[in-house]
Amino acid sequence: MSDSQNKPLKSEDGGNSRAQDAFQSVGEQIDQLTLENEDGSAEYEKGNDEPKVVDEIESLCMNCGRDGITRLLLTRIPYFREIILMSFYCEHCHFKNTEVTAAGEIQERGIKFTLKMDHLDDMERQVVKSDTAIIRIEDIDIEIPPGRGRLTNIEGILGDILKDLESGQEKRKLDQPTIFEKVDKVVQALNKILRGESYPCTVSLDDPAGNSWIEPSTKDSPKKYARTEYARTPTQNSTLGLADESVAHELDVINPDEVMAGMDIVEGQMYSFPCPCPGCMKPASINMQQVNIPYFKQVIISALVCEACGYRTNDVKTGGDIHDKGRRIWLEVNNPIDLQRDILKSESCMLKVPACGLEVVPGTMGGRFTTVEGLLTQIRDDLRGSIFDTDDADGSHSDSMPGEKKIEWNEFFAQLDRAIKAEIQYTVLLEDPLADSYVQSLCAPDPDPQIKSEEYERTADEEEEYGLTDMKTHMNADGEYVRESKEVEGAAMDGDPMVLDEKKPGLAAQGIPQALPGGKI
């Protein structure tokens, strides 16, 4: 999640406020009803003006052509946002259909959830699948393409896949025995997963619109549950209706190298570059400024404001060389003064606060340059806004959330609030494979007793993820940069993959400039 906010234009008559009133949780809507029966049953008297929880609309039945009833429920769900639950029923032909639609705006970035199930309890996790989302069962290579929106759980998703595959199997067995055998293998694999006999099993949910979700848990580790946001491609924006193909093609032809040709980057000076608006995909401009952090390195602060739709975003990227090792930084927070320390959390950094049970994995936040207090406050507000309704800080109206989970989340936020107020002593850990994160020292240039750091060797997966394995870092006799090959006893190993030479100086020592994500400076 980048350090950005999507700011839609608001009408002067308070239209945005009325929209929030329309999308209340079920608990809030029930609280507004008046029970007037003596026995306490919830029943309306005809002709009264009691608000309706469910709206009913007479609509055409696509099965028989006669009129049926569509029921609409505008509500919010825990951990997520506003949705519309729709149910249609025709009393003439008994045809029925249900659907869920995301009522909020298309989010600024796409989102992908990955859940590694290792217990039957994971089957009960709620899932919101919008009509633009793709669900994959990674272990058996099954994919559910974009289609009808749904509100269900993991077990419901797997059960529907199993039901669809089993239908027509008897006919396939007679007419297409080869296909029958292949489908039967998948059916057996799904049955094992549903019975809990084939764990671990990985389920992923990818939504370019950012309006889908898999329920998290306070006990999830980064390896079990991952939430990653990403920038949409022009094709995905075109599919979502944010820009047509011609506009997407025009934006693709903007070449940052041509814009920056012959330009000398001066520290402290503001630069403006053309770019597409992530909100409406119309041409916009992004402002960038290079800033030097004392005792650390150069960083680039960027900000974008779209005049067409009002979209705003800001981000922080580190510049300079790529360090040859990763770095871990521990900060001991003992008093309110420590909360005012500057902190830079890069996009590749994992943040942990063990005393609060907090872990923020890489990819869920963009670059942040703020204070310790500001960073923890932003994390708390983002989590609370997704766990509870924005106007329901204590979770009193999160009626669909089980009581035990509500207690767990309330305890989690209470501990995090104490950490933000420095009412407890705790340690903040920053683990960055690219060594691009920083915590301000109050004793610089002398060592700070409350800050401890160490370097570590990156794993092969981290080298691959950040493109370091194939990076060209060695100049050959022709003056061209090529990949280094690891040598054993002075002789090259034919047929082995080429890797960075661990005996050579690091990238920073060789003066190789860092290529920032997305090709931006």
Coordinates of C-alpha atoms in Angstrom, one line a residue:
M1 CA 0.0 0.0 0.0
S2 CA 1.6 3.2 -1.0
D3 CA 1.5 6.3 1.1
S4 CA -1.4 7.8 -0.9
Q5 CA -5.0 8.7 -0.7
N6 CA -7.6 8.6 -3.4
K7 CA -9.5 11.9 -2.9
P8 CA -12.8 11.9 -4.9
L9 CA -14.4 15.2 -5.6
K10 CA -17.2 15.9 -3.2
S11 CA -20.4 17.8 -3.8
E12 CA -21.2 20.8 -1.8
D13 CA -24.6 19.4 -0.8
G14 CA -23.0 16.7 1.3
G15 CA -23.6 13.8 -1.1
N16 CA -20.6 12.0 0.3
S17 CA -22.2 12.1 3.8
R18 CA -25.5 10.8 2.5
A19 CA -23.7 7.9 0.8
Q20 CA -22.1 6.9 4.1
D21 CA -25.6 7.0 5.8
A22 CA -26.9 4.7 3.1
F23 CA -24.2 2.1 3.6
Q24 CA -24.5 1.2 7.3
S25 CA -23.7 -2.1 8.9
V26 CA -26.6 -4.5 9.5
G27 CA -26.3 -3.8 13.2
E28 CA -26.7 -0.1 12.7
Q29 CA -29.7 -0.5 10.5
I30 CA -31.4 -2.9 13.0
D31 CA -30.8 -0.4 15.8
Q32 CA -32.8 2.2 13.9
L33 CA -35.9 0.0 13.8
T34 CA -38.6 0.2 16.5
L35 CA -40.1 -3.0 17.9
E36 CA -43.8 -2.2 18.7
N37 CA -45.2 -5.7 19.2
E38 CA -46.0 -6.7 22.7
D39 CA -44.1 -10.0 22.3
G40 CA -41.0 -8.1 21.2
S41 CA -41.0 -9.6 17.7
A42 CA -39.6 -7.4 14.9
E43 CA -42.7 -6.7 12.8
Y44 CA -43.7 -3.5 11.0
E45 CA -47.2 -2.1 11.0
K46 CA -48.5 -1.3 7.6
G47 CA -48.5 2.4 6.7
N48 CA -45.9 3.4 9.2
D49 CA -42.7 5.3 8.2
E50 CA -40.2 2.8 9.7
P51 CA -37.0 2.6 7.7
K52 CA -36.5 -0.5 5.6
V53 CA -33.4 -2.6 6.0
V54 CA -34.0 -4.3 2.6
D55 CA -35.3 -2.5 -0.5
E56 CA -37.6 -4.4 -2.8
I57 CA -37.9 -3.6 -6.6
E58 CA -40.2 -5.2 -9.1
S59 CA -38.1 -6.4 -12.0
L60 CA -38.3 -8.6 -15.1
C61 CA -37.5 -12.3 -14.7
M62 CA -35.0 -13.3 -17.5
N63 CA -36.2 -16.9 -17.2
C64 CA -39.9 -16.7 -17.8
G65 CA -40.4 -13.0 -18.9
R66 CA -42.8 -12.2 -16.0
D67 CA -42.2 -9.9 -13.1
G68 CA -40.2 -11.0 -10.0
I69 CA -38.8 -9.2 -7.0
T70 CA -35.2 -7.9 -6.6
R71 CA -34.1 -7.3 -3.0
L72 CA -31.2 -4.9 -2.3
L73 CA -29.3 -4.5 0.9
L74 CA -26.8 -1.7 1.1
T75 CA -24.3 -2.5 3.9
R76 CA -20.7 -2.6 5.1
I77 CA -18.9 -5.7 6.2
P78 CA -16.0 -6.0 8.7
Y79 CA -12.4 -5.7 7.4
F80 CA -13.7 -4.4 4.1
R81 CA -16.0 -1.6 2.7
E82 CA -19.4 -0.9 1.2
I83 CA -21.2 -3.5 -0.8
I84 CA -24.6 -4.2 -2.3
L85 CA -26.2 -7.6 -1.7
M86 CA -28.8 -8.4 -4.4
S87 CA -31.3 -11.3 -4.4
F88 CA -33.8 -12.0 -7.1
Y89 CA -36.8 -14.4 -6.9
C90 CA -39.6 -15.1 -9.3
E91 CA -42.7 -16.6 -7.8
H92 CA -44.0 -17.7 -11.2
C93 CA -41.1 -20.0 -12.3
H94 CA -39.2 -20.1 -8.9
F95 CA -36.0 -18.8 -10.6
K96 CA -33.6 -17.2 -8.1
N97 CA -30.3 -15.6 -8.2
T98 CA -27.9 -13.8 -5.7
E99 CA -25.0 -11.5 -6.3
V100 CA -22.7 -9.1 -4.5
T101 CA -21.4 -5.9 -6.0
A102 CA -18.7 -3.6 -4.6
A103 CA -20.4 -0.2 -4.1
G104 CA -17.2 1.8 -3.5
E105 CA -15.1 3.4 -6.1
I106 CA -12.4 1.6 -8.0
Q107 CA -9.3 1.7 -5.8
E108 CA -6.1 3.4 -6.9
R109 CA -4.2 0.2 -7.1
G110 CA -4.9 -3.5 -7.8
I111 CA -4.7 -5.9 -4.9
K112 CA -3.7 -9.6 -4.5
F113 CA -4.3 -11.7 -1.4
T114 CA -2.5 -15.0 -0.8
L115 CA -3.5 -17.4 1.9
K116 CA -1.6 -20.6 2.8
M117 CA -4.2 -22.8 4.5
D118 CA -2.8 -25.2 7.0
H119 CA -5.9 -25.9 9.2
L120 CA -9.6 -26.6 8.6
D121 CA -10.5 -23.4 10.5
D122 CA -9.1 -21.5 7.5
M123 CA -12.0 -22.8 5.4
E124 CA -14.3 -20.4 7.4
R125 CA -12.6 -17.2 6.4
Q126 CA -14.9 -14.8 4.6
V127 CA -14.2 -14.0 1.0
V128 CA -15.4 -11.0 -1.1
K129 CA -15.0 -11.7 -4.8
S130 CA -15.8 -8.7 -7.1
D131 CA -16.8 -9.3 -10.7
T132 CA -13.3 -8.3 -11.8
A133 CA -11.4 -10.7 -9.5
I134 CA -9.6 -14.0 -10.3
I135 CA -9.3 -16.8 -7.7
R136 CA -6.7 -19.5 -8.1
I137 CA -6.1 -22.7 -6.2
E138 CA -2.3 -22.7 -6.7
D139 CA -1.6 -26.3 -5.7
I140 CA -3.9 -27.9 -8.3
D141 CA -3.7 -25.1 -10.9
I142 CA -7.4 -24.2 -10.9
E143 CA -8.5 -20.7 -11.8
I144 CA -11.9 -19.0 -11.5
P145 CA -12.0 -16.1 -14.1
P146 CA -13.7 -12.8 -13.6
G147 CA -17.4 -13.2 -13.3
R148 CA -20.3 -12.8 -10.9
G149 CA -19.5 -11.1 -7.6
R150 CA -19.8 -13.2 -4.5
L151 CA -19.8 -13.0 -0.7
T152 CA -18.9 -16.4 0.7
N153 CA -16.0 -18.2 2.5
I154 CA -13.1 -20.4 1.4
E155 CA -15.1 -23.6 1.8
G156 CA -17.9 -22.1 -0.3
I157 CA -15.5 -21.3 -3.1
L158 CA -14.0 -24.8 -3.1
G159 CA -17.4 -26.4 -2.8
D160 CA -18.8 -24.5 -5.8
I161 CA -15.8 -25.5 -7.9
L162 CA -16.3 -29.1 -6.9
K163 CA -20.0 -29.0 -7.7
D164 CA -19.3 -27.5 -11.2
L165 CA -16.6 -30.1 -12.0
E166 CA -18.8 -33.1 -10.8
S167 CA -21.7 -32.1 -12.9
G168 CA -21.7 -34.0 -16.1
Q169 CA -19.0 -36.5 -15.0
E170 CA -21.2 -39.5 -15.7
K171 CA -21.7 -38.3 -19.3
R172 CA -18.0 -37.6 -19.7
K173 CA -17.1 -41.1 -18.4
L174 CA -19.0 -42.6 -21.4
D175 CA -18.3 -40.1 -24.1
Q176 CA -14.9 -38.6 -23.2
P177 CA -13.1 -41.0 -20.8
T178 CA -9.8 -39.2 -21.1
I179 CA -11.2 -35.9 -20.0
F180 CA -13.2 -37.7 -17.3
E181 CA -10.0 -39.1 -15.8
K182 CA -8.3 -35.7 -15.8
V183 CA -11.3 -34.0 -14.2
D184 CA -11.6 -36.9 -11.7
K185 CA -8.0 -36.3 -10.4
V186 CA -8.9 -32.6 -9.7
V187 CA -12.2 -33.6 -8.0
Q188 CA -10.3 -36.0 -5.7
A189 CA -7.7 -33.3 -4.9
L190 CA -10.5 -30.8 -4.0
N191 CA -12.2 -33.4 -1.8
K192 CA -8.9 -34.0 0.1
I193 CA -8.5 -30.2 0.6
L194 CA -12.1 -29.9 1.9
R195 CA -11.5 -32.8 4.3
G196 CA -8.2 -31.3 5.5
E197 CA -6.1 -34.2 4.2
S198 CA -4.0 -32.1 1.7
Y199 CA -2.4 -29.2 3.7
P200 CA -0.8 -26.8 3.2
C201 CA -2.8 -25.5 0.3
T202 CA -2.5 -22.0 -1.2
V203 CA -5.4 -19.8 -2.4
S204 CA -4.9 -16.5 -4.1
L205 CA -7.3 -13.7 -5.0
D206 CA -6.2 -11.1 -7.6
D207 CA -8.4 -8.1 -8.3
P208 CA -7.2 -5.2 -10.5
A209 CA -10.1 -3.0 -9.2
G210 CA -8.9 -3.5 -5.6
N211 CA -12.4 -4.3 -4.3
S212 CA -11.9 -8.0 -3.2
W213 CA -10.7 -9.3 0.0
I214 CA -9.9 -12.5 2.1
E215 CA -10.4 -12.2 5.8
P216 CA -7.2 -11.8 7.9
S217 CA -6.5 -13.0 11.4
T218 CA -4.5 -11.5 14.3
K219 CA -2.5 -14.8 14.4
D220 CA -1.4 -14.8 10.7
S221 CA 2.3 -14.8 9.9
P222 CA 3.7 -13.1 6.7
K223 CA 4.3 -16.6 5.2
K224 CA 0.6 -17.6 5.8
Y225 CA -1.3 -14.5 4.8
A226 CA 0.0 -11.8 2.4
R227 CA -1.7 -8.7 1.0
T228 CA 0.0 -7.0 -1.9
E229 CA -1.0 -3.9 -3.9
Y230 CA 0.3 -3.3 -7.4
A231 CA 0.0 -0.7 -10.2
R232 CA -2.4 -1.7 -12.9
T233 CA -1.3 -2.1 -16.5
P234 CA -2.9 0.0 -19.3
T235 CA -4.8 -3.0 -20.4
Q236 CA -6.3 -3.6 -17.0
N237 CA -7.3 0.1 -16.8
S238 CA -9.0 -0.2 -20.2
T239 CA -10.9 -3.3 -19.0
L240 CA -12.1 -1.4 -15.9
G241 CA -13.3 1.5 -18.1
L242 CA -10.7 3.9 -16.7
A243 CA -9.3 4.6 -20.1
D244 CA -9.8 3.3 -23.6
E245 CA -7.1 1.6 -25.7
S246 CA -6.2 4.7 -27.6
V247 CA -5.6 6.7 -24.4
A248 CA -3.6 3.8 -22.9
H249 CA -1.5 3.7 -26.0
E250 CA -0.8 7.4 -25.9
L251 CA 0.3 7.1 -22.3
D252 CA 2.6 4.2 -23.1
V253 CA 4.6 6.2 -25.6
I254 CA 5.8 8.6 -22.9
N255 CA 9.4 7.8 -22.5
P256 CA 11.0 8.9 -19.2
D257 CA 14.5 8.6 -20.7
E258 CA 13.6 11.1 -23.4
V259 CA 12.1 13.5 -20.8
M260 CA 15.2 13.4 -18.6
A261 CA 17.7 13.4 -21.5
G262 CA 20.5 16.0 -20.7
M263 CA 18.9 16.9 -17.3
D264 CA 21.1 17.4 -14.3
I265 CA 19.3 16.5 -11.1
V266 CA 20.0 19.2 -8.5
E267 CA 19.3 18.5 -4.8
G268 CA 16.4 20.5 -3.4
Q269 CA 15.0 21.5 -6.8
M270 CA 11.5 20.5 -7.9
Y271 CA 11.1 18.6 -11.2
S272 CA 7.8 17.8 -13.1
F273 CA 7.3 14.9 -15.4
P274 CA 4.3 13.7 -17.5
C275 CA 2.6 10.6 -16.4
P276 CA -0.9 8.9 -16.4
C277 CA -3.2 9.5 -13.5
P278 CA -3.8 6.2 -11.6
G279 CA -7.4 7.3 -10.9
C280 CA -8.7 8.3 -14.3
M281 CA -5.8 7.4 -16.6
K282 CA -5.8 10.9 -18.1
P283 CA -2.5 12.8 -18.7
A284 CA -1.2 14.3 -15.5
S285 CA 2.2 15.4 -14.1
I286 CA 4.2 14.2 -11.1
N287 CA 6.5 16.4 -9.1
M288 CA 9.7 15.1 -7.7
Q289 CA 12.4 16.4 -5.4
Q290 CA 15.7 14.9 -4.4
V291 CA 16.5 15.3 -0.6
N292 CA 19.6 14.2 1.2
I293 CA 19.1 12.6 4.6
P294 CA 22.1 13.2 6.9
Y295 CA 24.2 10.1 7.7
F296 CA 22.1 8.0 5.3
K297 CA 21.6 8.6 1.5
Q298 CA 19.6 10.5 -1.0
V299 CA 15.8 10.0 -1.3
I300 CA 13.3 11.2 -3.9
I301 CA 10.0 12.5 -2.7
S302 CA 7.2 12.5 -5.3
A303 CA 3.7 13.9 -5.3
L304 CA 0.9 13.8 -7.9
V305 CA -2.4 15.8 -8.1
C306 CA -4.8 15.1 -11.0
E307 CA -6.7 18.2 -12.0
A308 CA -9.3 16.1 -13.9
C309 CA -10.5 13.8 -11.1
G310 CA -8.9 15.2 -7.9
Y311 CA -6.7 12.1 -7.3
R312 CA -3.7 12.7 -5.0
T313 CA -0.8 10.5 -4.1
N314 CA 2.7 10.9 -2.6
D315 CA 5.6 8.4 -2.2
V316 CA 9.2 8.2 -1.1
K317 CA 11.9 6.3 -3.1
T318 CA 15.5 5.9 -2.1
G319 CA 18.3 6.8 -4.6
G320 CA 21.9 6.0 -4.8
D321 CA 23.6 2.6 -5.1
I322 CA 22.2 -0.8 -4.2
H323 CA 23.9 -2.1 -1.1
D324 CA 25.5 -5.5 -1.4
K325 CA 23.8 -6.8 1.7
G326 CA 20.5 -6.4 3.5
R327 CA 20.2 -4.6 6.8
R328 CA 18.2 -5.1 10.0
I329 CA 17.7 -2.1 12.4
W330 CA 16.3 -2.4 15.9
L331 CA 15.1 0.7 17.7
E332 CA 14.2 0.7 21.4
V333 CA 11.3 3.0 22.2
N334 CA 11.5 4.0 25.8
N335 CA 9.9 7.4 26.1
P336 CA 7.8 10.0 24.0
I337 CA 11.0 11.6 22.7
D338 CA 11.7 8.4 20.7
L339 CA 8.4 8.7 19.0
Q340 CA 9.6 11.9 17.3
R341 CA 12.6 10.2 15.6
D342 CA 12.6 10.4 11.8
I343 CA 12.1 7.0 10.2
L344 CA 12.2 6.0 6.5
K345 CA 10.5 2.7 5.7
S346 CA 11.2 1.7 2.1
E347 CA 8.8 -0.3 -0.1
S348 CA 11.0 -3.4 0.3
C349 CA 11.2 -3.2 4.1
M350 CA 9.4 -5.5 6.6
L351 CA 8.4 -3.8 9.9
K352 CA 7.8 -5.7 13.1
V353 CA 6.7 -4.6 16.6
P354 CA 6.8 -7.9 18.6
A355 CA 5.3 -6.3 21.7
C356 CA 2.1 -5.4 19.7
G357 CA 2.0 -8.5 17.5
L358 CA 2.4 -6.2 14.5
E359 CA 4.1 -7.3 11.2
V360 CA 3.9 -5.2 8.0
V361 CA 5.3 -7.2 5.1
P362 CA 6.9 -5.7 2.0
G363 CA 4.5 -4.7 -0.7
T364 CA 1.6 -3.7 1.6
M365 CA 3.0 -0.2 2.1
G366 CA 4.9 2.1 -0.1
G367 CA 7.8 4.3 1.0
R368 CA 7.2 6.3 4.1
F369 CA 9.3 9.1 5.4
T370 CA 7.8 10.3 8.7
T371 CA 8.3 9.9 12.5
V372 CA 7.9 6.7 14.5
E373 CA 4.7 8.0 15.9
G374 CA 3.4 9.0 12.5
L375 CA 4.2 5.6 11.0
L376 CA 2.6 3.6 13.7
T377 CA -0.5 5.9 13.7
Q378 CA -0.9 5.5 9.9
I379 CA -0.6 1.7 10.2
R380 CA -3.2 1.7 13.0
D381 CA -5.6 4.0 11.1
D382 CA -5.3 1.9 7.9
L383 CA -5.9 -1.4 9.8
R384 CA -8.8 0.0 11.9
G385 CA -10.5 1.4 8.8
S386 CA -10.4 -2.0 7.2
I387 CA -11.2 -4.1 10.3
F388 CA -14.1 -1.9 11.6
D389 CA -16.2 0.7 9.9
T390 CA -14.7 4.2 9.8
D391 CA -17.2 5.5 12.2
D392 CA -17.2 2.4 14.4
A393 CA -13.8 2.6 16.2
D394 CA -14.9 0.2 19.0
G395 CA -16.4 -2.4 16.7
S396 CA -19.8 -2.1 18.4
H397 CA -21.7 -2.4 15.1
S398 CA -19.5 -5.1 13.5
D399 CA -22.4 -7.5 13.9
S400 CA -21.1 -10.1 11.5
M401 CA -17.8 -10.4 13.2
P402 CA -17.6 -13.3 15.8
G403 CA -17.3 -12.2 19.4
E404 CA -13.9 -13.8 19.9
K405 CA -12.4 -12.2 16.9
K406 CA -13.8 -8.8 17.9
I407 CA -12.2 -9.2 21.4
E408 CA -8.8 -10.1 19.7
W409 CA -8.9 -7.1 17.4
N410 CA -9.9 -4.7 20.3
E411 CA -7.0 -6.0 22.4
F412 CA -4.6 -5.6 19.4
F413 CA -5.6 -2.0 18.8
A414 CA -5.5 -1.2 22.5
Q415 CA -1.9 -2.4 22.7
L416 CA -1.0 -0.5 19.6
D417 CA -2.6 2.7 21.1
R418 CA -0.4 2.3 24.2
A419 CA 2.7 1.9 22.0
I420 CA 1.8 5.1 20.0
K421 CA 1.5 7.0 23.3
A422 CA 4.8 5.5 24.6
E423 CA 2.9 4.0 27.6
I424 CA 4.9 0.8 27.1
Q425 CA 8.5 0.1 26.2
Y426 CA 9.0 -1.8 23.0
T427 CA 11.3 -2.5 20.0
V428 CA 10.7 -1.6 16.4
L429 CA 12.5 -3.9 13.8
L430 CA 13.1 -2.8 10.2
E431 CA 14.4 -5.6 8.0
D432 CA 15.2 -4.4 4.5
P433 CA 16.9 -6.7 1.9
L434 CA 18.0 -3.6 -0.1
A435 CA 19.2 -1.7 3.0
D436 CA 17.1 1.4 2.0
S437 CA 15.5 2.0 5.4
Y438 CA 16.7 4.4 8.1
V439 CA 16.0 5.5 11.7
Q440 CA 17.3 8.8 13.0
S441 CA 20.1 8.7 15.6
L442 CA 19.8 11.3 18.4
C443 CA 23.6 10.9 19.1
A444 CA 25.0 11.2 15.5
P445 CA 27.8 11.0 14.6
D446 CA 28.3 9.0 17.8
P447 CA 26.6 5.6 18.2
D448 CA 23.1 5.7 19.6
P449 CA 22.6 3.2 22.4
Q450 CA 19.0 2.6 21.5
I451 CA 19.7 1.7 17.9
K452 CA 21.3 -1.5 16.8
S453 CA 21.9 -2.6 13.2
E454 CA 23.4 -5.5 11.4
E455 CA 24.0 -6.6 7.8
Y456 CA 22.9 -9.9 6.5
E457 CA 23.3 -11.9 3.3
R458 CA 20.2 -11.8 1.1
T459 CA 18.5 -15.1 0.3
A460 CA 18.4 -16.4 -3.3
D461 CA 14.6 -15.7 -3.4
E462 CA 15.2 -12.0 -2.4
E463 CA 18.0 -11.7 -5.0
E464 CA 15.5 -13.0 -7.6
E465 CA 12.6 -10.9 -6.4
Y466 CA 14.4 -7.6 -6.7
G467 CA 16.1 -8.5 -10.0
L468 CA 19.6 -8.7 -8.6
T469 CA 20.3 -12.2 -9.9
D470 CA 20.3 -11.1 -13.6
M471 CA 21.6 -7.6 -13.1
K472 CA 24.6 -6.8 -15.3
T473 CA 27.4 -5.7 -13.0
H474 CA 30.6 -6.8 -14.8
M475 CA 32.3 -5.0 -17.7
N476 CA 33.8 -7.3 -20.3
A477 CA 36.8 -6.5 -22.6
D478 CA 34.5 -4.8 -25.1
G479 CA 33.3 -2.3 -22.5
E480 CA 29.8 -3.9 -22.2
Y481 CA 28.1 -4.7 -18.9
V482 CA 27.4 -8.5 -18.5
R483 CA 26.4 -10.8 -15.7
E484 CA 29.2 -12.1 -13.6
S485 CA 29.7 -15.9 -13.5
K486 CA 30.8 -17.6 -10.3
E487 CA 34.2 -19.4 -10.7
V488 CA 35.4 -22.4 -8.9
E489 CA 39.2 -22.9 -8.7
G490 CA 39.6 -20.4 -11.5
A491 CA 37.6 -22.4 -14.1
A492 CA 34.1 -21.5 -15.3
M493 CA 31.4 -24.2 -14.7
D494 CA 29.8 -24.9 -18.0
G495 CA 26.0 -25.4 -17.9
D496 CA 25.6 -23.8 -14.4
P497 CA 23.5 -20.7 -14.1
M498 CA 25.5 -17.4 -13.8
V499 CA 25.2 -15.7 -10.5
L500 CA 26.8 -12.7 -8.9
D501 CA 30.4 -13.3 -7.8
E502 CA 30.4 -13.2 -4.0
K503 CA 34.1 -12.5 -4.0
K504 CA 33.7 -9.3 -6.0
P505 CA 33.0 -5.9 -4.5
G506 CA 29.3 -5.1 -3.9
L507 CA 27.2 -3.0 -6.2
A508 CA 27.6 0.1 -4.0
A509 CA 31.4 -0.3 -4.2
Q510 CA 31.3 -0.6 -7.9
G511 CA 29.2 2.6 -8.3
I512 CA 26.3 0.9 -10.1
P513 CA 23.3 3.2 -9.9
Q514 CA 20.0 1.9 -8.5
A515 CA 17.1 1.3 -10.8
L516 CA 14.0 2.2 -8.9
P517 CA 10.7 0.2 -9.3
G518 CA 8.7 1.1 -12.3
G519 CA 11.7 2.6 -14.1
K520 CA 11.4 5.9 -12.3
I521 CA 14.4 7.8 -10.9

